[in-house]
XYZ file of C-alpha atoms in Angstrom:
563
model
C 30.492 10.124 101.517
C 29.455 7.213 99.346
C 25.977 6.724 98.033
C 23.959 3.949 99.640
C 23.074 1.038 97.392
C 19.804 -0.580 98.378
C 20.254 -3.492 95.978
C 21.886 -6.580 97.319
C 25.513 -6.698 96.434
C 27.512 -9.576 95.095
C 30.186 -9.184 97.652
C 31.702 -5.977 96.286
C 31.017 -2.864 98.310
C 32.701 -0.410 95.885
C 30.089 2.003 94.522
C 29.561 2.150 90.646
C 31.001 5.160 88.877
C 28.513 7.562 87.202
C 27.670 6.979 83.464
C 29.396 9.210 80.958
C 27.266 11.512 78.782
C 28.241 9.602 75.638
C 26.893 6.386 77.023
C 23.601 8.066 77.880
C 23.077 9.214 74.238
C 20.619 6.935 72.424
C 22.341 7.738 69.063
C 25.667 6.615 70.436
C 24.236 3.460 72.021
C 22.495 2.536 68.755
C 25.621 3.025 66.760
C 27.691 1.043 69.139
C 25.235 -1.814 69.346
C 25.188 -2.111 65.557
C 28.899 -2.060 65.418
C 29.064 -4.706 68.055
C 26.696 -6.961 66.100
C 28.509 -6.645 62.776
C 31.830 -7.206 64.333
C 33.870 -6.493 61.141
C 32.151 -3.310 59.830
C 34.114 -0.084 60.486
C 34.336 3.382 59.100
C 34.985 3.740 55.287
C 38.566 3.044 54.431
C 39.127 4.806 51.083
C 39.460 8.591 50.891
C 36.282 8.949 48.782
C 34.312 6.830 51.239
C 35.651 8.843 54.177
C 34.690 12.167 52.574
C 31.213 10.878 51.727
C 30.812 9.562 55.286
C 31.964 12.870 56.712
C 29.572 14.839 54.508
C 26.662 12.559 55.426
C 27.481 12.892 59.141
C 27.560 16.667 58.943
C 24.211 16.711 57.098
C 22.646 14.436 59.671
C 24.014 16.416 62.616
C 23.187 19.827 61.098
C 19.827 19.342 59.378
C 19.486 23.030 58.730
C 21.973 22.719 55.915
C 19.176 21.311 53.734
C 18.014 24.864 53.335
C 21.127 25.497 51.288
C 20.794 22.345 49.148
C 19.425 24.236 46.092
C 22.311 26.664 46.271
C 24.778 23.791 46.497
C 23.151 22.104 43.439
C 23.230 25.291 41.365
C 26.824 25.989 42.351
C 27.808 22.462 41.331
C 26.124 22.841 37.963
C 27.826 26.174 37.337
C 31.187 24.610 38.142
C 30.404 21.766 35.758
C 29.166 24.039 32.985
C 32.226 26.184 33.358
C 34.296 23.327 32.073
C 32.271 23.242 28.796
C 32.566 25.835 26.061
C 29.339 27.776 25.485
C 30.230 28.219 21.802
C 29.409 24.597 20.999
C 26.081 23.256 22.187
C 24.958 19.664 22.188
C 24.163 18.358 18.661
C 20.721 16.777 18.280
C 20.269 14.795 15.069
C 16.800 14.032 13.733
C 16.745 10.974 11.509
C 14.415 11.488 8.522
C 11.481 9.108 8.243
C 12.046 6.181 5.832
C 10.996 7.131 2.327
C 11.045 10.900 2.927
C 14.358 11.695 1.229
C 15.366 11.405 -2.447
C 18.352 9.027 -2.359
C 17.795 7.226 -5.670
C 21.112 8.422 -7.222
C 23.042 6.855 -4.325
C 21.026 3.647 -4.674
C 21.709 3.534 -8.410
C 25.449 3.910 -7.816
C 25.344 1.064 -5.311
C 23.230 -1.346 -7.378
C 24.659 -0.653 -10.823
C 27.573 -3.143 -10.736
C 25.284 -6.032 -9.777
C 22.614 -4.823 -12.181
C 25.003 -4.801 -15.133
C 26.391 -8.226 -14.277
C 22.958 -9.857 -13.787
C 22.447 -12.340 -16.627
C 19.475 -14.115 -15.073
C 16.841 -11.967 -16.792
C 14.408 -13.928 -18.916
C 12.470 -12.511 -21.849
C 10.361 -10.333 -19.569
C 8.411 -8.501 -22.245
C 7.043 -11.765 -23.681
C 6.174 -13.343 -20.341
C 4.950 -10.413 -18.289
C 1.206 -10.904 -18.707
C 0.274 -14.242 -17.186
C -2.983 -13.442 -15.468
C -6.301 -14.266 -17.101
C -9.804 -13.382 -15.963
C -11.409 -16.394 -14.280
C -14.663 -16.003 -16.197
C -13.065 -15.510 -19.628
C -11.970 -12.494 -21.590
C -14.052 -9.501 -22.675
C -14.951 -8.189 -26.103
C -16.323 -4.818 -27.260
C -20.106 -4.758 -27.558
C -21.545 -1.280 -28.137
C -24.921 -1.325 -29.795
C -25.722 1.490 -32.245
C -29.236 2.673 -32.956
C -30.723 1.698 -36.316
C -33.788 3.933 -36.576
C -34.152 7.658 -37.164
C -34.211 10.384 -34.539
C -37.266 12.335 -33.375
C -37.488 16.082 -33.782
C -34.769 17.922 -31.868
C -35.590 19.814 -28.673
C -32.993 22.486 -29.404
C -29.252 23.113 -29.591
C -26.579 22.567 -26.931
C -23.235 24.325 -27.119
C -20.443 23.370 -24.690
C -16.930 24.645 -24.073
C -14.407 21.885 -23.370
C -11.630 23.056 -21.064
C -8.330 21.465 -20.017
C -5.792 19.391 -21.923
C -6.303 16.693 -24.553
C -7.980 14.053 -22.398
C -9.951 16.429 -20.219
C -11.393 17.797 -23.445
C -12.114 14.234 -24.480
C -14.140 13.770 -21.301
C -16.145 16.897 -22.170
C -16.864 15.674 -25.703
C -18.113 12.249 -24.588
C -20.231 13.701 -21.789
C -21.717 16.280 -24.170
C -22.722 13.495 -26.570
C -24.389 11.620 -23.684
C -26.301 14.696 -22.438
C -27.413 15.776 -25.914
C -28.587 12.281 -26.770
C -30.461 11.859 -23.493
C -32.224 15.243 -23.870
C -32.872 14.658 -27.599
C -30.922 17.812 -28.411
C -28.679 18.757 -31.317
C -25.040 19.057 -30.270
C -22.840 21.736 -31.743
C -19.260 20.502 -32.164
C -17.627 21.459 -28.826
C -15.396 24.492 -28.684
C -11.961 23.988 -27.096
C -11.193 26.574 -24.447
C -7.712 28.122 -24.722
C -5.801 27.540 -21.490
C -2.830 29.531 -20.187
C -0.930 26.358 -19.258
C -1.455 24.208 -22.367
C -1.444 27.219 -24.707
C -2.913 25.231 -27.578
C -5.339 27.070 -29.948
C -6.295 23.817 -31.746
C -9.916 23.316 -32.797
C -11.898 20.083 -32.813
C -11.066 19.169 -36.406
C -7.334 19.804 -35.845
C -7.237 16.899 -33.386
C -10.167 14.635 -34.327
C -11.706 13.382 -37.545
C -14.872 15.494 -37.526
C -16.568 13.736 -40.431
C -16.061 10.297 -38.847
C -17.329 11.626 -35.521
C -20.609 12.936 -36.975
C -21.187 9.907 -39.174
C -20.616 7.368 -36.366
C -23.173 9.053 -34.121
C -25.739 10.030 -36.780
C -28.325 7.469 -35.596
C -27.958 8.390 -31.925
C -27.250 12.127 -31.661
C -27.664 14.987 -34.140
C -24.338 16.837 -34.446
C -23.590 19.978 -36.453
C -20.253 21.766 -36.825
C -21.511 25.324 -36.247
C -24.446 27.219 -34.788
C -27.186 27.965 -37.382
C -27.146 31.531 -38.743
C -30.642 32.443 -37.553
C -29.674 31.614 -33.962
C -26.483 33.635 -34.177
C -28.493 36.544 -35.519
C -30.926 36.292 -32.594
C -28.035 36.693 -30.171
C -26.233 39.426 -32.143
C -23.573 36.935 -33.254
C -22.219 36.844 -29.710
C -22.395 33.493 -27.930
C -21.886 35.148 -24.575
C -25.449 36.454 -24.937
C -26.741 32.863 -24.873
C -28.001 31.703 -21.479
C -25.175 29.803 -19.795
C -25.705 27.016 -17.256
C -23.048 26.896 -14.533
C -23.422 23.200 -13.825
C -21.815 21.744 -10.711
C -19.160 19.072 -11.132
C -20.408 15.469 -11.279
C -24.065 16.439 -11.632
C -26.489 13.605 -12.304
C -28.286 13.148 -15.597
C -31.494 13.860 -13.670
C -30.221 17.389 -13.006
C -30.021 17.999 -16.770
C -33.505 16.634 -17.284
C -34.970 18.740 -14.460
C -33.099 21.998 -15.056
C -31.530 22.183 -18.498
C -34.306 20.568 -20.575
C -37.074 23.059 -19.605
C -34.813 25.993 -20.560
C -33.802 24.212 -23.748
C -37.443 23.724 -24.751
C -38.097 27.389 -24.053
C -35.041 28.996 -25.645
C -34.126 26.291 -28.171
C -30.464 27.114 -27.504
C -28.405 26.780 -24.285
C -24.731 27.020 -23.482
C -22.825 25.060 -20.816
C -19.395 26.386 -19.890
C -17.136 25.023 -18.528
C -18.141 21.433 -19.153
C -15.302 19.135 -18.024
C -16.429 16.609 -15.376
C -19.959 18.006 -15.305
C -21.684 14.623 -15.555
C -21.642 11.888 -12.905
C -20.077 8.531 -13.761
C -22.997 6.813 -12.059
C -25.543 6.989 -14.885
C -28.247 4.806 -16.451
C -27.310 2.356 -19.253
C -28.645 4.651 -22.008
C -26.190 7.377 -20.978
C -23.291 4.955 -20.574
C -23.895 3.479 -24.029
C -23.568 6.925 -25.630
C -20.373 7.578 -23.701
C -18.904 4.275 -24.895
C -19.909 4.953 -28.481
C -18.370 8.429 -28.458
C -15.094 7.501 -26.761
C -14.193 4.153 -28.322
C -15.694 4.427 -31.798
C -16.617 7.983 -32.789
C -13.482 9.828 -31.566
C -10.676 9.105 -34.002
C -7.627 11.328 -34.372
C -7.376 13.508 -37.454
C -5.587 12.078 -40.454
C -2.271 14.017 -40.003
C -1.981 12.887 -36.348
C -3.052 9.317 -37.073
C -0.639 9.016 -40.022
C 2.414 10.135 -38.057
C 1.357 8.125 -34.992
C 1.020 4.891 -36.969
C 4.352 5.617 -38.662
C 6.068 5.853 -35.289
C 4.378 2.616 -34.163
C 5.781 0.843 -37.206
C 9.268 2.216 -36.552
C 9.139 1.119 -32.915
C 8.151 -2.401 -33.979
C 11.044 -2.494 -36.457
C 13.476 -1.519 -33.699
C 11.968 -4.218 -31.462
C 12.491 -7.118 -33.882
C 14.536 -9.028 -31.309
C 11.482 -9.200 -29.041
C 8.981 -9.971 -31.807
C 8.070 -6.323 -32.413
C 7.019 -5.784 -28.800
C 8.009 -2.606 -26.990
C 7.312 -0.775 -23.723
C 5.789 2.693 -23.594
C 6.381 4.918 -20.563
C 4.368 8.009 -19.695
C 6.903 10.141 -17.825
C 5.706 13.270 -16.009
C 8.870 15.105 -15.065
C 8.276 18.409 -16.801
C 9.193 21.596 -14.937
C 5.580 22.502 -14.131
C 4.877 18.992 -12.793
C 7.959 19.015 -10.562
C 7.075 22.506 -9.321
C 3.429 21.657 -8.612
C 4.394 18.497 -6.682
C 6.503 20.565 -4.203
C 8.891 17.600 -3.939
C 12.630 18.031 -3.426
C 15.102 16.155 -5.587
C 18.863 16.445 -5.937
C 19.222 19.676 -7.911
C 20.249 21.755 -4.930
C 19.957 25.549 -4.872
C 19.389 25.810 -8.623
C 16.434 23.450 -8.457
C 14.983 25.385 -5.536
C 15.150 28.660 -7.471
C 13.749 27.100 -10.671
C 10.791 25.567 -8.873
C 9.966 28.762 -6.966
C 9.955 30.705 -10.250
C 7.808 28.056 -11.995
C 5.238 28.067 -9.191
C 4.950 31.831 -9.286
C 4.542 31.774 -13.086
C 1.873 29.104 -13.156
C 0.029 29.523 -9.857
C 0.660 33.068 -8.655
C 0.822 33.099 -4.871
C -0.906 29.750 -4.405
C 2.104 28.142 -2.732
C 3.199 31.186 -0.730
C -0.047 32.013 1.063
C 0.400 32.873 4.773
C 0.027 29.799 6.923
C 0.548 27.295 4.128
C 3.032 24.627 5.173
C 4.653 22.393 2.556
C 6.222 19.137 3.747
C 8.208 17.546 0.885
C 9.111 14.509 3.007
C 5.473 13.705 3.776
C 4.566 14.183 0.095
C 7.221 11.645 -0.914
C 6.169 9.124 1.746
C 2.564 9.352 0.498
C 3.644 8.475 -3.047
C 2.759 11.888 -4.508
C 6.151 12.757 -5.983
C 6.652 12.209 -9.735
C 9.100 9.452 -10.524
C 12.389 10.698 -11.956
C 13.808 9.179 -15.166
C 16.429 7.441 -12.995
C 13.756 5.851 -10.771
C 11.777 4.653 -13.791
C 14.917 2.974 -15.139
C 15.724 1.334 -11.790
C 12.174 0.061 -11.461
C 12.060 -1.462 -14.949
C 15.476 -3.101 -14.621
C 14.369 -4.560 -11.312
C 11.227 -5.901 -12.992
C 13.349 -7.926 -15.360
C 13.588 -5.760 -18.467
C 17.197 -5.779 -19.622
C 19.161 -3.086 -21.417
C 18.153 -4.454 -24.860
C 14.459 -3.669 -24.236
C 12.906 -1.143 -26.632
C 11.171 1.719 -24.846
C 9.066 4.568 -26.178
C 9.027 7.600 -23.883
C 5.904 9.761 -23.934
C 6.495 13.067 -22.220
C 6.717 16.807 -22.526
C 9.950 18.706 -22.054
C 11.808 16.996 -19.187
C 13.158 19.314 -16.509
C 16.941 19.615 -16.786
C 16.793 16.857 -19.412
C 20.504 16.528 -20.142
C 21.275 15.710 -16.525
C 18.133 13.829 -15.509
C 17.791 11.656 -18.611
C 21.410 10.429 -18.638
C 20.884 7.494 -16.169
C 17.797 6.293 -18.039
C 19.722 6.170 -21.321
C 22.521 4.289 -19.530
C 20.067 1.624 -18.403
C 18.075 1.496 -21.681
C 20.184 2.551 -24.672
C 17.363 1.675 -27.116
C 14.980 4.248 -25.637
C 13.176 6.428 -28.193
C 11.007 9.541 -28.172
C 8.799 11.024 -30.894
C 11.555 13.583 -31.556
C 14.123 10.779 -32.063
C 11.834 8.594 -34.198
C 10.575 11.293 -36.542
C 12.308 13.760 -38.826
C 12.244 17.508 -38.260
C 10.014 17.873 -41.298
C 7.507 15.291 -40.017
C 7.197 16.816 -36.550
C 7.209 20.535 -37.387
C 3.418 20.850 -38.055
C 2.709 19.632 -34.493
C 5.511 21.196 -32.447
C 3.714 24.253 -31.132
C 0.518 22.394 -30.251
C 0.657 20.476 -26.973
C -2.609 18.559 -27.542
C -1.557 17.341 -30.968
C 1.809 16.228 -29.615
C -0.004 14.388 -26.798
C -2.253 12.720 -29.387
C 0.841 11.331 -31.170
C 2.128 9.922 -27.865
C -1.319 8.444 -27.174
C -1.280 6.575 -30.486
C 2.167 5.034 -29.939
C 1.429 4.091 -26.309
C -1.886 2.488 -27.262
C -0.111 -0.074 -29.463
C 2.690 -1.034 -27.045
C 2.909 -4.448 -25.378
C 3.417 -2.814 -21.959
C 2.316 0.627 -20.852
C 3.933 2.161 -17.739
C 2.233 5.025 -15.930
C 4.268 6.986 -13.386
C 2.098 9.836 -12.113
C -1.604 9.456 -12.858
C -3.818 12.007 -14.570
C -6.215 11.920 -17.504
C -3.726 10.652 -20.099
C -2.997 7.271 -18.417
C -6.593 6.864 -17.239
C -7.978 7.146 -20.772
C -5.166 5.037 -22.165
C -5.730 2.204 -19.686
C -9.405 2.135 -20.556
C -8.707 2.162 -24.278
C -6.188 -0.665 -23.899
C -8.742 -2.707 -21.941
C -11.195 -2.146 -24.776
C -8.677 -3.378 -27.363
C -6.963 -6.187 -25.426
C -9.775 -8.341 -24.106
C -10.348 -6.381 -20.910
C -6.703 -6.388 -19.677
C -5.037 -2.984 -19.500
C -1.506 -4.435 -19.879
C -0.339 -1.560 -17.723
C 2.268 -1.315 -14.960
C 0.925 0.919 -12.183
C 3.590 1.032 -9.469
C 2.725 1.616 -5.848
C 4.790 4.738 -5.263
C 4.455 4.534 -1.492
C 6.302 1.230 -1.593
C 8.782 2.562 -4.123
C 9.616 5.494 -1.837
C 10.548 3.075 0.951
C 12.668 0.898 -1.315
C 14.493 3.769 -3.031
C 15.355 5.227 0.387
C 16.965 2.036 1.680
C 20.768 2.416 1.434
C 21.418 -1.145 2.638
C 19.290 -3.006 0.093
C 21.013 -5.441 -2.252
C 20.236 -6.129 -5.898
C 18.474 -9.449 -5.285
C 16.205 -7.997 -2.610
C 15.509 -4.931 -4.724
C 14.633 -7.118 -7.692
C 12.275 -9.179 -5.577
C 10.373 -6.024 -4.549
C 10.079 -4.864 -8.153
C 8.857 -8.257 -9.377
C 6.146 -8.178 -6.719
C 4.995 -4.783 -8.026
C 4.990 -6.141 -11.564
C 2.932 -9.179 -10.522
C 0.422 -6.942 -8.755
C -0.039 -4.848 -11.923
C -0.732 -8.056 -13.861
C -3.311 -9.318 -11.382
C -5.057 -5.924 -11.373
C -5.183 -5.779 -15.179
C -8.762 -6.991 -15.239
C -10.982 -4.643 -13.266
C -14.689 -3.953 -13.468
C -16.113 -0.473 -13.140
C -17.437 0.364 -9.705
C -20.614 2.482 -9.333
C -18.707 5.784 -9.260
C -15.763 4.613 -11.339
C -14.799 6.157 -14.662
C -16.181 4.430 -17.731
C -13.196 5.846 -19.621
C -10.806 3.829 -17.431
C -13.007 0.792 -16.824
C -15.088 -0.044 -19.918
C -16.198 -3.389 -18.449
C -19.082 -4.129 -18.246
C -20.793 -1.034 -19.777
C -18.888 -1.077 -23.077
C -17.802 -4.735 -23.209
C -19.332 -8.193 -22.875
C -17.687 -11.142 -21.169
C -16.654 -14.061 -23.355
C -17.030 -17.428 -21.633
C -14.166 -19.898 -21.833
C -16.262 -22.292 -23.927
C -17.106 -19.530 -26.417
C -13.485 -18.462 -26.514
C -12.313 -22.026 -27.221
C -14.883 -22.414 -30.021
C -13.708 -19.239 -31.730
C -10.087 -20.389 -31.395
C -10.818 -23.750 -32.967
C -12.716 -22.081 -35.800
C -9.665 -20.028 -36.720
């Protein structure tokens, strides 16, 4: 029996067949309609496409399989890892920060051919100092007192600790304090130090008679404690009341605290005394410091005689440049290298030597629990001492050729035979006090580090160019003394070691670019030659304006025409 169709027919009375289940499925109708619209799109044709299509279809039809997705991922990773050997892991390379690694030997090897063939160097030593102070040069002007001194308030005894120039600081500060308090100063005692190991007394290094005579109108000075005072304290200075003064104390502190005790006891002791007086002081105190440092302190006759002899010999060896020579203060002794914690190119032997030196000089200081030493960061910050090789590279880049005469002021260079060889290659005319003097001349000073430093000081003071490489008291005093002698200009090359670290660690740099960097450093040192003391600056490094007066250009021209 056929079903009755209530709709009007179009002439055909044959009933419609029932729809198939596949046609009733919305998913199937949707897929078919899309296929009908695209016309050309069919199932994937390549094998990879077909497999992907099949996998996607299964996932869509059986959504429960997503529960096993993590297991499938882990299985796939295990299959992948199984194809890689577990003995060799991925290599991760960390590139060192620029300037953190000592690569100067490689740079020297690269630049040396161009350096040796460079004939463009002018007479650098005669043309290096071009800068002049805009307001005119400076001249020494320290006024000495003419009248007598009032009755003394008592005696001051100080112990000067440290090396040569730290002791010099103590002496000058003691003169200033004694003069300000109207006290009698006993010639300072030099404290024996385990590092410097120099038992020298005041008159071994300085001309004691000249010192007392120069200051006689400003400060009373005696060379030993009076007998009646020694008797009062049982001939033991440790029984004398000792002030433990804080570093950089103001002169007002001495007036408020030391003077009352001095008036009561008539004898006080201050130990230690290095850096115990602030640089920011009234003019009366500064004048006494200037007088002590630049006029009263003169090296003893044996030191001065040998020092001036070496100056004369250096000038004779520098005849080609009009008697002008360069002096370099090189700090590459074993203790300096060890204290810096920097790493150079000495390998395992250097590592062992430095560890032993640190333990000898600073027992346990560098091996405390929790202390972290970062040699790369130290180098980037410009705290590593320059090696002899780096000093030579820098000076050649600044325009000083191999015929330049150089005086090297230093202690015993670490691994000298190896480390000094490149510097001698670049500057064959380099001299040291050991090379300039005979064994007989140097023997009286050999076992006394402060006396040897005083000889270096004398020769460096008279050089046309002074190069400082590490800082410290020696170059600071020397720069100030040179300013005092040379119209306010220190005539000193002070390299920016942060910039040097970057340049020395650049393996791609060429000679012309390297030279340009070095000439910029040289120019900067020239422009910074004239500097005035800031409120808390050292009067021993910056004597202007406390110890010097400015000469106007008109006054300078009048004096020139008169001569």
